[in-house]
Amino acid sequence: MNEASLPNRLSENIPLTPGSAEAKRIRVPHDTVPALRSDHAGETGAVSIYRGILAVSRLEPVRAFACRHLETEQQHLRLMDEILTPTKRSKLLPAWRVAG
Ligand SMILES: [Fe+2]
């Protein structure tokens, strides 16, 4: 089994799906960790934003919009969770969850 290279995947613009064998083979190069840490925090914040909208909005079009985007952002976050091990993630994730 070959290890997938993250930079190659990105440059080829090939989508990865969470849980896929390809995603599980990704090994993050050390110099890519800071950028992925920022991406992971952003996905965490996005999930919290859409959860927050669903917690307060009763407008059906807004809720439908938030549901669709929450599903997408949760998928992004699951993929980032697979790619970036917990020790490499931002220490500020709790703040991102609250701020979102
Ligand atoms: Fe996203």
Tab-separated table of N, CA, C and O and ligand atoms in Angstrom:
chain	number	residue	atom	x	y	z
A	1	MET	N	0.835	-1.180	0.000
A	1	MET	CA	0.000	0.000	0.000
A	1	MET	C	0.881	1.245	0.000
A	1	MET	O	1.763	1.389	0.818
A	2	ASN	N	0.654	2.138	-0.907
A	2	ASN	CA	1.428	3.365	-0.967
A	2	ASN	C	0.847	4.413	-0.039
A	2	ASN	O	-0.348	4.506	0.132
A	3	GLU	N	1.747	5.203	0.502
A	3	GLU	CA	1.315	6.317	1.331
A	3	GLU	C	0.945	7.472	0.418
A	3	GLU	O	1.670	7.803	-0.506
A	4	ALA	N	-0.199	8.082	0.660
A	4	ALA	CA	-0.584	9.236	-0.146
A	4	ALA	C	0.144	10.462	0.382
A	4	ALA	O	0.318	10.620	1.576
A	5	SER	N	0.574	11.302	-0.495
A	5	SER	CA	1.235	12.529	-0.110
A	5	SER	C	0.230	13.668	-0.160
A	5	SER	O	-0.410	13.889	-1.174
A	6	LEU	N	0.086	14.382	0.936
A	6	LEU	CA	-0.897	15.461	0.984
A	6	LEU	C	-0.632	16.529	-0.064
A	6	LEU	O	-1.559	16.929	-0.777
A	7	PRO	N	0.612	17.038	-0.192
A	7	PRO	CA	0.829	18.055	-1.222
A	7	PRO	C	0.454	17.570	-2.611
A	7	PRO	O	-0.114	18.318	-3.404
A	8	ASN	N	0.743	16.317	-2.937
A	8	ASN	CA	0.365	15.808	-4.257
A	8	ASN	C	-1.144	15.791	-4.411
A	8	ASN	O	-1.667	16.132	-5.458
A	9	ARG	N	-1.848	15.365	-3.366
A	9	ARG	CA	-3.309	15.325	-3.428
A	9	ARG	C	-3.863	16.717	-3.662
A	9	ARG	O	-4.774	16.910	-4.436
A	10	LEU	N	-3.294	17.704	-2.951
A	10	LEU	CA	-3.795	19.065	-3.083
A	10	LEU	C	-3.499	19.618	-4.468
A	10	LEU	O	-4.347	20.263	-5.073
A	11	SER	N	-2.291	19.378	-4.971
A	11	SER	CA	-1.941	19.934	-6.276
A	11	SER	C	-2.730	19.268	-7.395
A	11	SER	O	-2.989	19.871	-8.426
A	12	GLU	N	-3.150	18.045	-7.177
A	12	GLU	CA	-3.962	17.359	-8.190
A	12	GLU	C	-5.439	17.686	-8.021
A	12	GLU	O	-6.257	17.291	-8.844
A	13	ASN	N	-5.774	18.413	-6.950
A	13	ASN	CA	-7.148	18.814	-6.666
A	13	ASN	C	-8.095	17.618	-6.634
A	13	ASN	O	-9.185	17.647	-7.188
A	14	ILE	N	-7.637	16.542	-6.006
A	14	ILE	CA	-8.455	15.339	-5.879
A	14	ILE	C	-9.159	15.380	-4.532
A	14	ILE	O	-8.507	15.497	-3.495
A	15	PRO	N	-10.487	15.321	-4.521
A	15	PRO	CA	-11.185	15.387	-3.235
A	15	PRO	C	-10.944	14.134	-2.398
A	15	PRO	O	-10.855	13.029	-2.918
A	16	LEU	N	-10.820	14.352	-1.097
A	16	LEU	CA	-10.702	13.261	-0.145
A	16	LEU	C	-11.986	13.210	0.653
A	16	LEU	O	-12.563	14.231	0.967
A	17	THR	N	-12.424	12.041	0.990
A	17	THR	CA	-13.615	11.916	1.822
A	17	THR	C	-13.224	11.299	3.154
A	17	THR	O	-12.360	10.420	3.211
A	18	PRO	N	-13.870	11.790	4.251
A	18	PRO	CA	-13.546	11.234	5.554
A	18	PRO	C	-13.842	9.743	5.605
A	18	PRO	O	-14.828	9.284	5.045
A	19	GLY	N	-12.964	9.005	6.243
A	19	GLY	CA	-13.159	7.568	6.375
A	19	GLY	C	-12.624	6.772	5.200
A	19	GLY	O	-12.577	5.548	5.254
A	20	SER	N	-12.236	7.458	4.136
A	20	SER	CA	-11.741	6.730	2.970
A	20	SER	C	-10.346	6.185	3.251
A	20	SER	O	-9.603	6.705	4.097
A	21	ALA	N	-10.009	5.140	2.542
A	21	ALA	CA	-8.683	4.547	2.697
A	21	ALA	C	-7.602	5.553	2.331
A	21	ALA	O	-6.542	5.607	2.963
A	22	GLU	N	-7.896	6.390	1.342
A	22	GLU	CA	-6.911	7.404	0.940
A	22	GLU	C	-6.657	8.394	2.068
A	22	GLU	O	-5.520	8.761	2.325
A	23	ALA	N	-7.726	8.832	2.726
A	23	ALA	CA	-7.569	9.796	3.820
A	23	ALA	C	-6.755	9.189	4.955
A	23	ALA	O	-5.932	9.868	5.571
A	24	LYS	N	-6.955	7.906	5.215
A	24	LYS	CA	-6.242	7.259	6.312
A	24	LYS	C	-4.757	7.083	6.006
A	24	LYS	O	-3.949	6.913	6.914
A	25	ARG	N	-4.404	7.093	4.731
A	25	ARG	CA	-2.991	6.929	4.356
A	25	ARG	C	-2.217	8.240	4.352
A	25	ARG	O	-1.004	8.238	4.209
A	26	ILE	N	-2.928	9.362	4.497
A	26	ILE	CA	-2.261	10.667	4.435
A	26	ILE	C	-1.285	10.807	5.593
A	26	ILE	O	-1.623	10.538	6.739
A	27	ARG	N	-0.080	11.215	5.290
A	27	ARG	CA	0.912	11.564	6.297
A	27	ARG	C	1.260	13.022	6.057
A	27	ARG	O	1.689	13.388	4.973
A	28	VAL	N	1.079	13.833	7.084
A	28	VAL	CA	1.257	15.275	6.943
A	28	VAL	C	2.735	15.636	7.085
A	28	VAL	O	3.339	15.344	8.125
A	29	PRO	N	3.318	16.285	6.082
A	29	PRO	CA	4.703	16.752	6.228
A	29	PRO	C	4.781	17.792	7.352
A	29	PRO	O	3.847	18.577	7.542
A	30	HIS	N	5.876	17.781	8.078
A	30	HIS	CA	6.035	18.660	9.239
A	30	HIS	C	5.781	20.125	8.889
A	30	HIS	O	5.136	20.852	9.647
A	31	ASP	N	6.268	20.583	7.739
A	31	ASP	CA	6.125	22.005	7.410
A	31	ASP	C	4.705	22.385	6.984
A	31	ASP	O	4.401	23.557	6.792
A	32	THR	N	3.831	21.401	6.857
A	32	THR	CA	2.441	21.663	6.473
A	32	THR	C	1.529	21.745	7.704
A	32	THR	O	0.414	22.234	7.613
A	33	VAL	N	2.029	21.304	8.843
A	33	VAL	CA	1.207	21.236	10.062
A	33	VAL	C	0.612	22.590	10.461
A	33	VAL	O	-0.582	22.675	10.753
A	34	PRO	N	1.377	23.693	10.470
A	34	PRO	CA	0.765	24.966	10.883
A	34	PRO	C	-0.423	25.373	10.008
A	34	PRO	O	-1.442	25.850	10.526
A	35	ALA	N	-0.318	25.188	8.715
A	35	ALA	CA	-1.433	25.546	7.823
A	35	ALA	C	-2.636	24.645	8.082
A	35	ALA	O	-3.781	25.115	8.117
A	36	LEU	N	-2.383	23.367	8.283
A	36	LEU	CA	-3.493	22.445	8.550
A	36	LEU	C	-4.107	22.686	9.929
A	36	LEU	O	-5.307	22.500	10.108
A	37	ARG	N	-3.279	23.126	10.876
A	37	ARG	CA	-3.803	23.465	12.204
A	37	ARG	C	-4.802	24.621	12.072
A	37	ARG	O	-5.873	24.611	12.664
A	38	SER	N	-4.462	25.591	11.266
A	38	SER	CA	-5.361	26.727	11.024
A	38	SER	C	-6.632	26.270	10.305
A	38	SER	O	-7.745	26.682	10.660
A	39	ASP	N	-6.479	25.408	9.321
A	39	ASP	CA	-7.648	24.870	8.599
A	39	ASP	C	-8.565	24.092	9.551
A	39	ASP	O	-9.784	24.236	9.498
A	40	HIS	N	-7.953	23.270	10.402
A	40	HIS	CA	-8.733	22.475	11.352
A	40	HIS	C	-9.514	23.381	12.298
A	40	HIS	O	-10.702	23.155	12.564
A	41	ALA	N	-8.861	24.444	12.788
A	41	ALA	CA	-9.550	25.396	13.677
A	41	ALA	C	-10.697	26.078	12.929
A	41	ALA	O	-11.774	26.295	13.494
A	42	GLY	N	-10.469	26.415	11.668
A	42	GLY	CA	-11.525	27.040	10.875
A	42	GLY	C	-12.724	26.133	10.682
A	42	GLY	O	-13.880	26.577	10.770
A	43	GLU	N	-12.475	24.863	10.427
A	43	GLU	CA	-13.588	23.906	10.277
A	43	GLU	C	-14.327	23.747	11.603
A	43	GLU	O	-15.556	23.651	11.626
A	44	THR	N	-13.582	23.754	12.714
A	44	THR	CA	-14.204	23.674	14.035
A	44	THR	C	-15.120	24.875	14.261
A	44	THR	O	-16.263	24.727	14.709
A	45	GLY	N	-14.625	26.063	13.924
A	45	GLY	CA	-15.438	27.264	14.070
A	45	GLY	C	-16.655	27.238	13.167
A	45	GLY	O	-17.756	27.636	13.583
A	46	ALA	N	-16.488	26.759	11.936
A	46	ALA	CA	-17.617	26.714	10.995
A	46	ALA	C	-18.731	25.806	11.520
A	46	ALA	O	-19.912	26.161	11.466
A	47	VAL	N	-18.345	24.655	12.040
A	47	VAL	CA	-19.350	23.740	12.604
A	47	VAL	C	-20.100	24.435	13.743
A	47	VAL	O	-21.329	24.362	13.837
A	48	SER	N	-19.365	25.137	14.594
A	48	SER	CA	-20.000	25.822	15.723
A	48	SER	C	-20.914	26.953	15.254
A	48	SER	O	-21.972	27.183	15.851
A	49	ILE	N	-20.520	27.652	14.226
A	49	ILE	CA	-21.365	28.739	13.697
A	49	ILE	C	-22.715	28.182	13.244
A	49	ILE	O	-23.766	28.716	13.606
A	50	TYR	N	-22.697	27.119	12.476
A	50	TYR	CA	-23.971	26.583	11.963
A	50	TYR	C	-24.792	25.943	13.075
A	50	TYR	O	-26.016	26.034	13.062
A	51	ARG	N	-24.121	25.341	14.047
A	51	ARG	CA	-24.865	24.829	15.216
A	51	ARG	C	-25.513	25.989	15.973
A	51	ARG	O	-26.643	25.879	16.450
A	52	GLY	N	-24.806	27.096	16.104
A	52	GLY	CA	-25.344	28.266	16.776
A	52	GLY	C	-26.551	28.830	16.053
A	52	GLY	O	-27.546	29.210	16.681
A	53	ILE	N	-26.482	28.888	14.732
A	53	ILE	CA	-27.628	29.373	13.949
A	53	ILE	C	-28.832	28.480	14.198
A	53	ILE	O	-29.944	28.965	14.425
A	54	LEU	N	-28.605	27.173	14.182
A	54	LEU	CA	-29.720	26.244	14.393
A	54	LEU	C	-30.276	26.345	15.819
A	54	LEU	O	-31.458	26.074	16.038
A	55	ALA	N	-29.437	26.754	16.756
A	55	ALA	CA	-29.904	26.876	18.141
A	55	ALA	C	-30.803	28.087	18.339
A	55	ALA	O	-31.660	28.080	19.223
A	56	VAL	N	-30.626	29.120	17.520
A	56	VAL	CA	-31.374	30.353	17.779
A	56	VAL	C	-32.393	30.713	16.703
A	56	VAL	O	-33.337	31.443	16.981
A	57	SER	N	-32.220	30.245	15.498
A	57	SER	CA	-33.121	30.665	14.421
A	57	SER	C	-34.340	29.749	14.312
A	57	SER	O	-34.222	28.526	14.417
A	58	ARG	N	-35.477	30.352	14.109
A	58	ARG	CA	-36.712	29.603	13.854
A	58	ARG	C	-37.191	29.817	12.421
A	58	ARG	O	-38.243	29.311	12.038
A	59	LEU	N	-36.449	30.590	11.636
A	59	LEU	CA	-36.815	30.859	10.236
A	59	LEU	C	-36.431	29.657	9.377
A	59	LEU	O	-35.255	29.297	9.297
A	60	GLU	N	-37.411	29.050	8.761
A	60	GLU	CA	-37.157	27.804	8.030
A	60	GLU	C	-36.109	27.933	6.930
A	60	GLU	O	-35.245	27.044	6.812
A	61	PRO	N	-36.113	29.003	6.115
A	61	PRO	CA	-35.056	29.098	5.083
A	61	PRO	C	-33.658	29.197	5.707
A	61	PRO	O	-32.701	28.621	5.170
A	62	VAL	N	-33.570	29.897	6.806
A	62	VAL	CA	-32.266	30.031	7.488
A	62	VAL	C	-31.844	28.682	8.056
A	62	VAL	O	-30.688	28.273	7.938
A	63	ARG	N	-32.786	27.973	8.664
A	63	ARG	CA	-32.470	26.661	9.248
A	63	ARG	C	-32.068	25.650	8.160
A	63	ARG	O	-31.145	24.870	8.343
A	64	ALA	N	-32.764	25.712	7.025
A	64	ALA	CA	-32.421	24.800	5.921
A	64	ALA	C	-31.015	25.092	5.409
A	64	ALA	O	-30.220	24.172	5.161
A	65	PHE	N	-30.710	26.379	5.271
A	65	PHE	CA	-29.364	26.789	4.840
A	65	PHE	C	-28.326	26.289	5.846
A	65	PHE	O	-27.302	25.694	5.464
A	66	ALA	N	-28.596	26.516	7.148
A	66	ALA	CA	-27.640	26.110	8.184
A	66	ALA	C	-27.468	24.593	8.229
A	66	ALA	O	-26.356	24.094	8.415
A	67	CYS	N	-28.555	23.860	8.043
A	67	CYS	CA	-28.468	22.381	8.041
A	67	CYS	C	-27.568	21.883	6.920
A	67	CYS	O	-26.713	21.014	7.135
A	68	ARG	N	-27.781	22.438	5.736
A	68	ARG	CA	-26.961	22.009	4.586
A	68	ARG	C	-25.481	22.297	4.842
A	68	ARG	O	-24.614	21.458	4.616
A	69	HIS	N	-25.215	23.506	5.315
A	69	HIS	CA	-23.814	23.889	5.509
A	69	HIS	C	-23.200	23.181	6.717
A	69	HIS	O	-22.007	22.868	6.697
A	70	LEU	N	-23.994	22.918	7.738
A	70	LEU	CA	-23.477	22.167	8.889
A	70	LEU	C	-23.022	20.783	8.440
A	70	LEU	O	-21.938	20.322	8.829
A	71	GLU	N	-23.815	20.138	7.616
A	71	GLU	CA	-23.440	18.807	7.136
A	71	GLU	C	-22.113	18.856	6.375
A	71	GLU	O	-21.226	18.018	6.568
A	72	THR	N	-21.976	19.861	5.522
A	72	THR	CA	-20.736	20.010	4.747
A	72	THR	C	-19.547	20.276	5.668
A	72	THR	O	-18.486	19.647	5.541
A	73	GLU	N	-19.731	21.183	6.613
A	73	GLU	CA	-18.614	21.539	7.505
A	73	GLU	C	-18.250	20.384	8.435
A	73	GLU	O	-17.078	20.196	8.765
A	74	GLN	N	-19.240	19.598	8.851
A	74	GLN	CA	-18.932	18.422	9.672
A	74	GLN	C	-18.108	17.408	8.879
A	74	GLN	O	-17.218	16.759	9.420
A	75	GLN	N	-18.412	17.299	7.599
A	75	GLN	CA	-17.625	16.386	6.754
A	75	GLN	C	-16.189	16.902	6.642
A	75	GLN	O	-15.232	16.127	6.731
A	76	HIS	N	-16.035	18.205	6.445
A	76	HIS	CA	-14.688	18.776	6.379
A	76	HIS	C	-13.944	18.519	7.685
A	76	HIS	O	-12.766	18.152	7.680
A	77	LEU	N	-14.637	18.732	8.809
A	77	LEU	CA	-13.987	18.562	10.114
A	77	LEU	C	-13.601	17.102	10.349
A	77	LEU	O	-12.516	16.822	10.872
A	78	ARG	N	-14.462	16.174	9.947
A	78	ARG	CA	-14.114	14.747	10.104
A	78	ARG	C	-12.843	14.417	9.321
A	78	ARG	O	-11.972	13.689	9.793
A	79	LEU	N	-12.749	14.970	8.121
A	79	LEU	CA	-11.548	14.727	7.316
A	79	LEU	C	-10.322	15.343	7.991
A	79	LEU	O	-9.269	14.692	8.092
A	80	MET	N	-10.458	16.566	8.476
A	80	MET	CA	-9.322	17.209	9.140
A	80	MET	C	-8.943	16.454	10.414
A	80	MET	O	-7.767	16.346	10.745
A	81	ASP	N	-9.945	15.919	11.124
A	81	ASP	CA	-9.667	15.108	12.323
A	81	ASP	C	-8.832	13.883	11.966
A	81	ASP	O	-7.985	13.438	12.750
A	82	GLU	N	-9.091	13.311	10.806
A	82	GLU	CA	-8.337	12.131	10.386
A	82	GLU	C	-6.913	12.490	9.980
A	82	GLU	O	-5.978	11.727	10.224
A	83	ILE	N	-6.782	13.626	9.334
A	83	ILE	CA	-5.473	14.017	8.798
A	83	ILE	C	-4.552	14.549	9.894
A	83	ILE	O	-3.357	14.282	9.900
A	84	LEU	N	-5.116	15.330	10.818
A	84	LEU	CA	-4.306	16.011	11.833
A	84	LEU	C	-4.515	15.359	13.193
A	84	LEU	O	-5.605	15.436	13.760
A	85	THR	N	-3.485	14.747	13.718
A	85	THR	CA	-3.597	14.065	15.008
A	85	THR	C	-3.864	15.090	16.123
A	85	THR	O	-3.493	16.260	15.993
A	86	PRO	N	-4.484	14.657	17.221
A	86	PRO	CA	-4.847	15.594	18.293
A	86	PRO	C	-3.678	16.435	18.809
A	86	PRO	O	-3.851	17.602	19.132
A	87	THR	N	-2.499	15.875	18.871
A	87	THR	CA	-1.362	16.645	19.403
A	87	THR	C	-0.934	17.776	18.473
A	87	THR	O	-0.228	18.687	18.905
A	88	LYS	N	-1.366	17.720	17.214
A	88	LYS	CA	-0.974	18.765	16.256
A	88	LYS	C	-2.056	19.829	16.072
A	88	LYS	O	-1.877	20.776	15.337
A	89	ARG	N	-3.179	19.670	16.753
A	89	ARG	CA	-4.298	20.615	16.605
A	89	ARG	C	-4.088	21.841	17.484
A	89	ARG	O	-3.308	21.818	18.429
A	90	SER	N	-4.837	22.875	17.188
A	90	SER	CA	-4.768	24.114	17.949
A	90	SER	C	-5.162	23.880	19.407
A	90	SER	O	-6.100	23.126	19.689
A	91	LYS	N	-4.452	24.552	20.305
A	91	LYS	CA	-4.815	24.495	21.724
A	91	LYS	C	-6.007	25.413	22.008
A	91	LYS	O	-6.546	25.418	23.098
A	92	LEU	N	-6.400	26.195	21.026
A	92	LEU	CA	-7.497	27.153	21.201
A	92	LEU	C	-8.828	26.623	20.679
A	92	LEU	O	-9.774	27.401	20.533
A	93	LEU	N	-8.923	25.330	20.418
A	93	LEU	CA	-10.185	24.787	19.880
A	93	LEU	C	-11.391	25.075	20.775
A	93	LEU	O	-12.463	25.398	20.247
A	94	PRO	N	-11.254	25.005	22.111
A	94	PRO	CA	-12.429	25.343	22.937
A	94	PRO	C	-12.918	26.766	22.666
A	94	PRO	O	-14.127	27.012	22.637
A	95	ALA	N	-11.989	27.682	22.467
A	95	ALA	CA	-12.392	29.074	22.181
A	95	ALA	C	-13.104	29.158	20.834
A	95	ALA	O	-14.072	29.899	20.676
A	96	TRP	N	-12.622	28.406	19.852
A	96	TRP	CA	-13.271	28.390	18.536
A	96	TRP	C	-14.694	27.852	18.657
A	96	TRP	O	-15.616	28.343	18.011
A	97	ARG	N	-14.869	26.853	19.493
A	97	ARG	CA	-16.214	26.273	19.650
A	97	ARG	C	-17.158	27.280	20.310
A	97	ARG	O	-18.308	27.401	19.899
A	98	VAL	N	-16.668	27.985	21.306
A	98	VAL	CA	-17.515	28.975	21.990
A	98	VAL	C	-17.773	30.176	21.083
A	98	VAL	O	-18.916	30.652	20.983
A	99	ALA	N	-16.740	30.646	20.419
A	99	ALA	CA	-16.887	31.831	19.557
A	99	ALA	C	-17.807	31.552	18.370
A	99	ALA	O	-18.519	32.442	17.915
A	100	GLY	N	-17.775	30.318	17.902
A	100	GLY	CA	-18.618	29.972	16.756
A	100	GLY	C	-20.055	29.984	17.162
A	100	GLY	O	-20.932	30.469	16.518
B	1	FE	FE	-15.212	23.805	5.522
